[in-house]
Amino acid sequence: MKRLPLQFVVVICILVITGLACRAQTNANMNDNVDRKWWKEAVVYQIYPRSFKDANGDGIGDLKGIISELDYIKSLGVTAVWLNPIYSSPNDDNGYDVSDYRNIMKDFGTMADFDELLKGLHQRNIKLVMDLVVNHSSDEHEWFKQSRSSRTNPYRDYYHWWNADRGKPAPRYSLFDVNHDAWRYDSLTNAYYLHYFSRKQPDLNWENSKVRQEVFDIMKFWADKGIDGFRLDAFQFAAKDTTFPVFPVGYEKDFTKYYAMGPHLHDYLKEMYNEVLSKYDVMSVAEGAGNSFEDAHNLVDADRHELNMAYAFDAVDIAKLEGYSLVHLKEIFSKWDNQFADKGWLSVFLANHDQARLVSRFGNDAPAFRELSSKMLTTFIMTMRGTPYYYNGDELGMTNAGFTKIEDYRDVAALNEYKHQENTGGDMQAFMKRLAFESRDNSRTPFQWDGSDHAGFTTGTPWIKVSNNYKTINEAEQDKDPNSVLNYFRQVVRLRKDNLVLVYGKYTLLDKDNPNVYAYTRELNGKKMLILLNFSPKNATANVDVDMNNTRGLLSNYKDKGIYKVKGGVSLRPYEALVCEM
Ligand code: GLC
Ligand code: CA
């Protein structure tokens, strides 16, 4: 072989070196483009305190119970906890009816317990996000007691009253009321008060600046204690047109369209940002993201100074008793990702305390597929762009409760809807079937710690029945088994934390019309990952043009990593999940 002249070699070397330098330069720029924030990189674990762990044997989960499991929470690898409401409450809606925002619910313990919990979390480098329920309070809150006492009481305008002298106000739909009527007549002052949720949850009047100031003071109280974020419950409904105009017939079928993003909501959020959020290193997320992408952006675009991230329901809402279409699910996630690719930030979730269990709704809880489909869904949630929210118990693949009698249910929504159906001649059998599939109580049964009585949740009688599969599905068993759903969850969380590409990387949907497989890539700074998920109980093919020999498998929910190429794609086994580096 002829030797290359020296000048030529030098030129080539220079070209290679400049090339590398350019590449390094682009990487640096891209790094700069990633606006890193702790709350974007967080893995949020949601704890439903009533059902997590009972320390004093009264059958109700409590703060001391959570404290006793801090090492477990740490072992999951999660970096933030979102705690459902723990404030004083008569519990009409399990704490979403607050009677004192600066105190702890008696069932849950004391402020000293809270301080210990916060300290214990922080010692373990875990942040704490608190639920803030200020679209409404409890009717047992002092403000409401004052407010209802007379028409001239200084607290009267803390809530929405409509004097009956003016006749009945225009109808408003209530989610939890037996008659779905959001106006409750109170003879004491001959007036109606507004409650979008239950009768014991009167809506606060955000148009009153005193109410807003009260809320900001409450937020400061908790932020000064050192908490790391707020989840604003039902907040898209807070602002209202207080002339209460008539809505078109049938509005209740799409009440969000009329209730969400009322006048001045953005002003209130800006005020909240200036008064509170801007002064602390806290994350902020509101439940619901309005009616359009534009609404969602208006809530969370950083330059608008309102909230951090959107929490939208489009995806979680599609799973019905009849099933759901994967193509539709992909469409929703892809659209949202696309709309937020350059600006704003999303929450990623498919379950929470208002939904039935993840595996029972979006996966398959039959014994043959429960573990595989749980792991597959976890892989999905942890490999999408956005902040993942993961609900306690899903890391064990806990299933729906299997309740058949109305007496087993505890949720005010379920109990009142049952009465509503009875009163209006509904098909009770069909209703009970729907409830068994979608009731919120499905996700509120006690956490299954071990195979002992009441799943180790309590030594007393649990406030809601333990699912009867606790002997096979529980934390103690799964902790010992390296292939368990629990240990897989820990692995996926680690993978996400070790790979910024899974947090910030560009998302590209592949094989979009495939009815069984969800396939996509994530890319950042020259790093690329491929995620293949079979959402069906049968073998399926991902029609992706990838040479699997050139990929490195990082994770699989099958013991043997049996990737094989078929003509034009990759074949996947039932509910198989694969994450590979390309
Ligand atoms: C939110 C909560 C839900 C509660 C309702 C009323 O939707 O997530 O649990 O019942 O608001 O506060
Ligand atoms: Ca207790």
PDB file of N, CA, C and O in Angstrom, residues 112-158:
ATOM      1  N   ALA A 112     -46.075  17.946  65.310  1.00  0.00           N
ATOM      2  CA  ALA A 112     -44.736  17.410  65.610  1.00  0.00           C
ATOM      3  C   ALA A 112     -44.445  16.206  64.699  1.00  0.00           C
ATOM      4  O   ALA A 112     -43.324  16.040  64.202  1.00  0.00           O
ATOM      5  N   ASP A 113     -45.453  15.378  64.458  1.00  0.00           N
ATOM      6  CA  ASP A 113     -45.268  14.256  63.525  1.00  0.00           C
ATOM      7  C   ASP A 113     -44.937  14.773  62.133  1.00  0.00           C
ATOM      8  O   ASP A 113     -44.070  14.239  61.437  1.00  0.00           O
ATOM      9  N   PHE A 114     -45.665  15.839  61.755  1.00  0.00           N
ATOM     10  CA  PHE A 114     -45.407  16.388  60.420  1.00  0.00           C
ATOM     11  C   PHE A 114     -43.958  16.861  60.303  1.00  0.00           C
ATOM     12  O   PHE A 114     -43.264  16.568  59.323  1.00  0.00           O
ATOM     13  N   ASP A 115     -43.503  17.593  61.337  1.00  0.00           N
ATOM     14  CA  ASP A 115     -42.139  18.121  61.284  1.00  0.00           C
ATOM     15  C   ASP A 115     -41.124  16.981  61.183  1.00  0.00           C
ATOM     16  O   ASP A 115     -40.135  17.072  60.458  1.00  0.00           O
ATOM     17  N   GLU A 116     -41.424  15.913  61.908  1.00  0.00           N
ATOM     18  CA  GLU A 116     -40.516  14.759  61.874  1.00  0.00           C
ATOM     19  C   GLU A 116     -40.521  14.107  60.484  1.00  0.00           C
ATOM     20  O   GLU A 116     -39.472  13.718  59.958  1.00  0.00           O
ATOM     21  N   LEU A 117     -41.699  14.046  59.896  1.00  0.00           N
ATOM     22  CA  LEU A 117     -41.807  13.460  58.550  1.00  0.00           C
ATOM     23  C   LEU A 117     -41.006  14.280  57.542  1.00  0.00           C
ATOM     24  O   LEU A 117     -40.223  13.739  56.748  1.00  0.00           O
ATOM     25  N   LEU A 118     -41.190  15.597  57.610  1.00  0.00           N
ATOM     26  CA  LEU A 118     -40.487  16.463  56.657  1.00  0.00           C
ATOM     27  C   LEU A 118     -38.972  16.323  56.839  1.00  0.00           C
ATOM     28  O   LEU A 118     -38.217  16.211  55.862  1.00  0.00           O
ATOM     29  N   LYS A 119     -38.551  16.302  58.083  1.00  0.00           N
ATOM     30  CA  LYS A 119     -37.123  16.178  58.363  1.00  0.00           C
ATOM     31  C   LYS A 119     -36.596  14.828  57.833  1.00  0.00           C
ATOM     32  O   LYS A 119     -35.550  14.765  57.178  1.00  0.00           O
ATOM     33  N   GLY A 120     -37.354  13.784  58.102  1.00  0.00           N
ATOM     34  CA  GLY A 120     -36.947  12.444  57.659  1.00  0.00           C
ATOM     35  C   GLY A 120     -36.841  12.340  56.150  1.00  0.00           C
ATOM     36  O   GLY A 120     -35.921  11.697  55.617  1.00  0.00           O
ATOM     37  N   LEU A 121     -37.752  12.993  55.457  1.00  0.00           N
ATOM     38  CA  LEU A 121     -37.694  12.982  53.991  1.00  0.00           C
ATOM     39  C   LEU A 121     -36.463  13.750  53.526  1.00  0.00           C
ATOM     40  O   LEU A 121     -35.689  13.271  52.694  1.00  0.00           O
ATOM     41  N   HIS A 122     -36.260  14.946  54.091  1.00  0.00           N
ATOM     42  CA  HIS A 122     -35.135  15.769  53.662  1.00  0.00           C
ATOM     43  C   HIS A 122     -33.800  15.097  53.968  1.00  0.00           C
ATOM     44  O   HIS A 122     -32.867  15.189  53.180  1.00  0.00           O
ATOM     45  N   GLN A 123     -33.736  14.414  55.116  1.00  0.00           N
ATOM     46  CA  GLN A 123     -32.493  13.690  55.425  1.00  0.00           C
ATOM     47  C   GLN A 123     -32.178  12.663  54.351  1.00  0.00           C
ATOM     48  O   GLN A 123     -31.036  12.303  54.123  1.00  0.00           O
ATOM     49  N   ARG A 124     -33.216  12.169  53.720  1.00  0.00           N
ATOM     50  CA  ARG A 124     -33.030  11.163  52.671  1.00  0.00           C
ATOM     51  C   ARG A 124     -33.024  11.782  51.276  1.00  0.00           C
ATOM     52  O   ARG A 124     -33.202  11.072  50.275  1.00  0.00           O
ATOM     53  N   ASN A 125     -32.904  13.113  51.215  1.00  0.00           N
ATOM     54  CA  ASN A 125     -32.902  13.815  49.925  1.00  0.00           C
ATOM     55  C   ASN A 125     -34.179  13.635  49.129  1.00  0.00           C
ATOM     56  O   ASN A 125     -34.148  13.517  47.900  1.00  0.00           O
ATOM     57  N   ILE A 126     -35.276  13.568  49.829  1.00  0.00           N
ATOM     58  CA  ILE A 126     -36.572  13.458  49.155  1.00  0.00           C
ATOM     59  C   ILE A 126     -37.366  14.730  49.456  1.00  0.00           C
ATOM     60  O   ILE A 126     -37.440  15.168  50.599  1.00  0.00           O
ATOM     61  N   LYS A 127     -37.918  15.323  48.398  1.00  0.00           N
ATOM     62  CA  LYS A 127     -38.694  16.557  48.558  1.00  0.00           C
ATOM     63  C   LYS A 127     -40.131  16.222  48.954  1.00  0.00           C
ATOM     64  O   LYS A 127     -40.607  15.120  48.695  1.00  0.00           O
ATOM     65  N   LEU A 128     -40.806  17.223  49.512  1.00  0.00           N
ATOM     66  CA  LEU A 128     -42.206  17.013  49.892  1.00  0.00           C
ATOM     67  C   LEU A 128     -43.117  18.034  49.205  1.00  0.00           C
ATOM     68  O   LEU A 128     -42.935  19.244  49.352  1.00  0.00           O
ATOM     69  N   VAL A 129     -44.073  17.528  48.468  1.00  0.00           N
ATOM     70  CA  VAL A 129     -45.064  18.360  47.797  1.00  0.00           C
ATOM     71  C   VAL A 129     -46.401  18.164  48.506  1.00  0.00           C
ATOM     72  O   VAL A 129     -46.835  17.035  48.707  1.00  0.00           O
ATOM     73  N   MET A 130     -47.028  19.283  48.899  1.00  0.00           N
ATOM     74  CA  MET A 130     -48.286  19.177  49.642  1.00  0.00           C
ATOM     75  C   MET A 130     -49.478  19.526  48.758  1.00  0.00           C
ATOM     76  O   MET A 130     -49.391  20.384  47.890  1.00  0.00           O
ATOM     77  N   ASP A 131     -50.566  18.860  49.036  1.00  0.00           N
ATOM     78  CA  ASP A 131     -51.817  19.145  48.350  1.00  0.00           C
ATOM     79  C   ASP A 131     -52.403  20.406  48.976  1.00  0.00           C
ATOM     80  O   ASP A 131     -52.453  20.519  50.202  1.00  0.00           O
ATOM     81  N   LEU A 132     -52.814  21.335  48.156  1.00  0.00           N
ATOM     82  CA  LEU A 132     -53.422  22.558  48.671  1.00  0.00           C
ATOM     83  C   LEU A 132     -54.836  22.642  48.101  1.00  0.00           C
ATOM     84  O   LEU A 132     -55.014  22.747  46.894  1.00  0.00           O
ATOM     85  N   VAL A 133     -55.815  22.565  49.013  1.00  0.00           N
ATOM     86  CA  VAL A 133     -57.208  22.454  48.577  1.00  0.00           C
ATOM     87  C   VAL A 133     -57.913  23.775  48.838  1.00  0.00           C
ATOM     88  O   VAL A 133     -58.456  24.005  49.923  1.00  0.00           O
ATOM     89  N   VAL A 134     -57.871  24.661  47.850  1.00  0.00           N
ATOM     90  CA  VAL A 134     -58.400  26.007  48.085  1.00  0.00           C
ATOM     91  C   VAL A 134     -59.401  26.476  47.030  1.00  0.00           C
ATOM     92  O   VAL A 134     -59.699  27.661  46.945  1.00  0.00           O
ATOM     93  N   ASN A 135     -59.909  25.551  46.228  1.00  0.00           N
ATOM     94  CA  ASN A 135     -61.083  25.925  45.438  1.00  0.00           C
ATOM     95  C   ASN A 135     -62.276  25.995  46.388  1.00  0.00           C
ATOM     96  O   ASN A 135     -63.217  26.745  46.188  1.00  0.00           O
ATOM     97  N   HIS A 136     -62.181  25.174  47.444  1.00  0.00           N
ATOM     98  CA  HIS A 136     -63.265  25.094  48.428  1.00  0.00           C
ATOM     99  C   HIS A 136     -62.652  24.782  49.784  1.00  0.00           C
ATOM    100  O   HIS A 136     -61.491  24.375  49.874  1.00  0.00           O
ATOM    101  N   SER A 137     -63.444  24.956  50.839  1.00  0.00           N
ATOM    102  CA  SER A 137     -63.000  24.508  52.162  1.00  0.00           C
ATOM    103  C   SER A 137     -64.059  23.532  52.655  1.00  0.00           C
ATOM    104  O   SER A 137     -64.978  23.174  51.921  1.00  0.00           O
ATOM    105  N   SER A 138     -63.936  23.131  53.909  1.00  0.00           N
ATOM    106  CA  SER A 138     -65.004  22.348  54.534  1.00  0.00           C
ATOM    107  C   SER A 138     -66.078  23.317  55.004  1.00  0.00           C
ATOM    108  O   SER A 138     -65.789  24.481  55.316  1.00  0.00           O
ATOM    109  N   ASP A 139     -67.319  22.844  55.097  1.00  0.00           N
ATOM    110  CA  ASP A 139     -68.358  23.701  55.691  1.00  0.00           C
ATOM    111  C   ASP A 139     -68.129  23.825  57.196  1.00  0.00           C
ATOM    112  O   ASP A 139     -68.781  24.613  57.861  1.00  0.00           O
ATOM    113  N   GLU A 140     -67.188  23.051  57.727  1.00  0.00           N
ATOM    114  CA  GLU A 140     -66.872  23.169  59.160  1.00  0.00           C
ATOM    115  C   GLU A 140     -65.677  24.100  59.412  1.00  0.00           C
ATOM    116  O   GLU A 140     -65.215  24.234  60.541  1.00  0.00           O
ATOM    117  N   HIS A 141     -65.154  24.692  58.336  1.00  0.00           N
ATOM    118  CA  HIS A 141     -64.095  25.692  58.528  1.00  0.00           C
ATOM    119  C   HIS A 141     -64.709  26.915  59.215  1.00  0.00           C
ATOM    120  O   HIS A 141     -65.850  27.281  58.917  1.00  0.00           O
ATOM    121  N   GLU A 142     -63.948  27.567  60.076  1.00  0.00           N
ATOM    122  CA  GLU A 142     -64.433  28.753  60.795  1.00  0.00           C
ATOM    123  C   GLU A 142     -64.962  29.821  59.810  1.00  0.00           C
ATOM    124  O   GLU A 142     -65.966  30.470  60.078  1.00  0.00           O
ATOM    125  N   TRP A 143     -64.262  29.972  58.675  1.00  0.00           N
ATOM    126  CA  TRP A 143     -64.715  30.974  57.693  1.00  0.00           C
ATOM    127  C   TRP A 143     -66.155  30.700  57.269  1.00  0.00           C
ATOM    128  O   TRP A 143     -66.955  31.609  57.154  1.00  0.00           O
ATOM    129  N   PHE A 144     -66.439  29.439  57.019  1.00  0.00           N
ATOM    130  CA  PHE A 144     -67.794  29.132  56.539  1.00  0.00           C
ATOM    131  C   PHE A 144     -68.818  29.270  57.653  1.00  0.00           C
ATOM    132  O   PHE A 144     -69.931  29.744  57.427  1.00  0.00           O
ATOM    133  N   LYS A 145     -68.416  28.874  58.845  1.00  0.00           N
ATOM    134  CA  LYS A 145     -69.352  29.009  59.971  1.00  0.00           C
ATOM    135  C   LYS A 145     -69.758  30.466  60.109  1.00  0.00           C
ATOM    136  O   LYS A 145     -70.928  30.795  60.293  1.00  0.00           O
ATOM    137  N   GLN A 146     -68.742  31.350  60.050  1.00  0.00           N
ATOM    138  CA  GLN A 146     -69.017  32.789  60.118  1.00  0.00           C
ATOM    139  C   GLN A 146     -69.861  33.207  58.920  1.00  0.00           C
ATOM    140  O   GLN A 146     -70.864  33.901  59.073  1.00  0.00           O
ATOM    141  N   SER A 147     -69.447  32.786  57.780  1.00  0.00           N
ATOM    142  CA  SER A 147     -70.060  33.218  56.526  1.00  0.00           C
ATOM    143  C   SER A 147     -71.551  32.908  56.482  1.00  0.00           C
ATOM    144  O   SER A 147     -72.359  33.722  56.037  1.00  0.00           O
ATOM    145  N   ARG A 148     -71.916  31.736  56.972  1.00  0.00           N
ATOM    146  CA  ARG A 148     -73.324  31.356  56.863  1.00  0.00           C
ATOM    147  C   ARG A 148     -74.176  31.977  57.968  1.00  0.00           C
ATOM    148  O   ARG A 148     -75.392  32.002  57.873  1.00  0.00           O
ATOM    149  N   SER A 149     -73.492  32.512  59.014  1.00  0.00           N
ATOM    150  CA  SER A 149     -74.246  32.958  60.191  1.00  0.00           C
ATOM    151  C   SER A 149     -75.158  34.163  59.908  1.00  0.00           C
ATOM    152  O   SER A 149     -76.210  34.294  60.504  1.00  0.00           O
ATOM    153  N   SER A 150     -74.760  35.058  59.017  1.00  0.00           N
ATOM    154  CA  SER A 150     -75.661  36.164  58.676  1.00  0.00           C
ATOM    155  C   SER A 150     -75.236  36.773  57.345  1.00  0.00           C
ATOM    156  O   SER A 150     -74.083  36.644  56.934  1.00  0.00           O
ATOM    157  N   ARG A 151     -76.145  37.466  56.729  1.00  0.00           N
ATOM    158  CA  ARG A 151     -75.845  38.071  55.428  1.00  0.00           C
ATOM    159  C   ARG A 151     -74.843  39.209  55.543  1.00  0.00           C
ATOM    160  O   ARG A 151     -74.237  39.612  54.557  1.00  0.00           O
ATOM    161  N   THR A 152     -74.693  39.721  56.752  1.00  0.00           N
ATOM    162  CA  THR A 152     -73.792  40.874  56.903  1.00  0.00           C
ATOM    163  C   THR A 152     -72.477  40.513  57.592  1.00  0.00           C
ATOM    164  O   THR A 152     -71.645  41.379  57.835  1.00  0.00           O
ATOM    165  N   ASN A 153     -72.293  39.250  57.882  1.00  0.00           N
ATOM    166  CA  ASN A 153     -71.046  38.843  58.527  1.00  0.00           C
ATOM    167  C   ASN A 153     -69.852  39.190  57.627  1.00  0.00           C
ATOM    168  O   ASN A 153     -69.922  39.050  56.406  1.00  0.00           O
ATOM    169  N   PRO A 154     -68.743  39.661  58.238  1.00  0.00           N
ATOM    170  CA  PRO A 154     -67.577  40.028  57.409  1.00  0.00           C
ATOM    171  C   PRO A 154     -67.046  38.871  56.547  1.00  0.00           C
ATOM    172  O   PRO A 154     -66.348  39.109  55.557  1.00  0.00           O
ATOM    173  N   TYR A 155     -67.343  37.648  56.920  1.00  0.00           N
ATOM    174  CA  TYR A 155     -66.881  36.499  56.127  1.00  0.00           C
ATOM    175  C   TYR A 155     -67.892  36.083  55.051  1.00  0.00           C
ATOM    176  O   TYR A 155     -67.678  35.104  54.346  1.00  0.00           O
ATOM    177  N   ARG A 156     -69.005  36.815  54.974  1.00  0.00           N
ATOM    178  CA  ARG A 156     -70.041  36.410  54.016  1.00  0.00           C
ATOM    179  C   ARG A 156     -69.453  36.213  52.618  1.00  0.00           C
ATOM    180  O   ARG A 156     -69.706  35.226  51.937  1.00  0.00           O
ATOM    181  N   ASP A 157     -68.609  37.162  52.197  1.00  0.00           N
ATOM    182  CA  ASP A 157     -68.081  37.113  50.824  1.00  0.00           C
ATOM    183  C   ASP A 157     -66.877  36.188  50.647  1.00  0.00           C
ATOM    184  O   ASP A 157     -66.217  36.238  49.625  1.00  0.00           O
ATOM    185  N   TYR A 158     -66.600  35.402  51.654  1.00  0.00           N
ATOM    186  CA  TYR A 158     -65.552  34.393  51.475  1.00  0.00           C
ATOM    187  C   TYR A 158     -66.067  33.237  50.608  1.00  0.00           C
ATOM    188  O   TYR A 158     -65.307  32.443  50.098  1.00  0.00           O
TER     189      TYR A 158
END
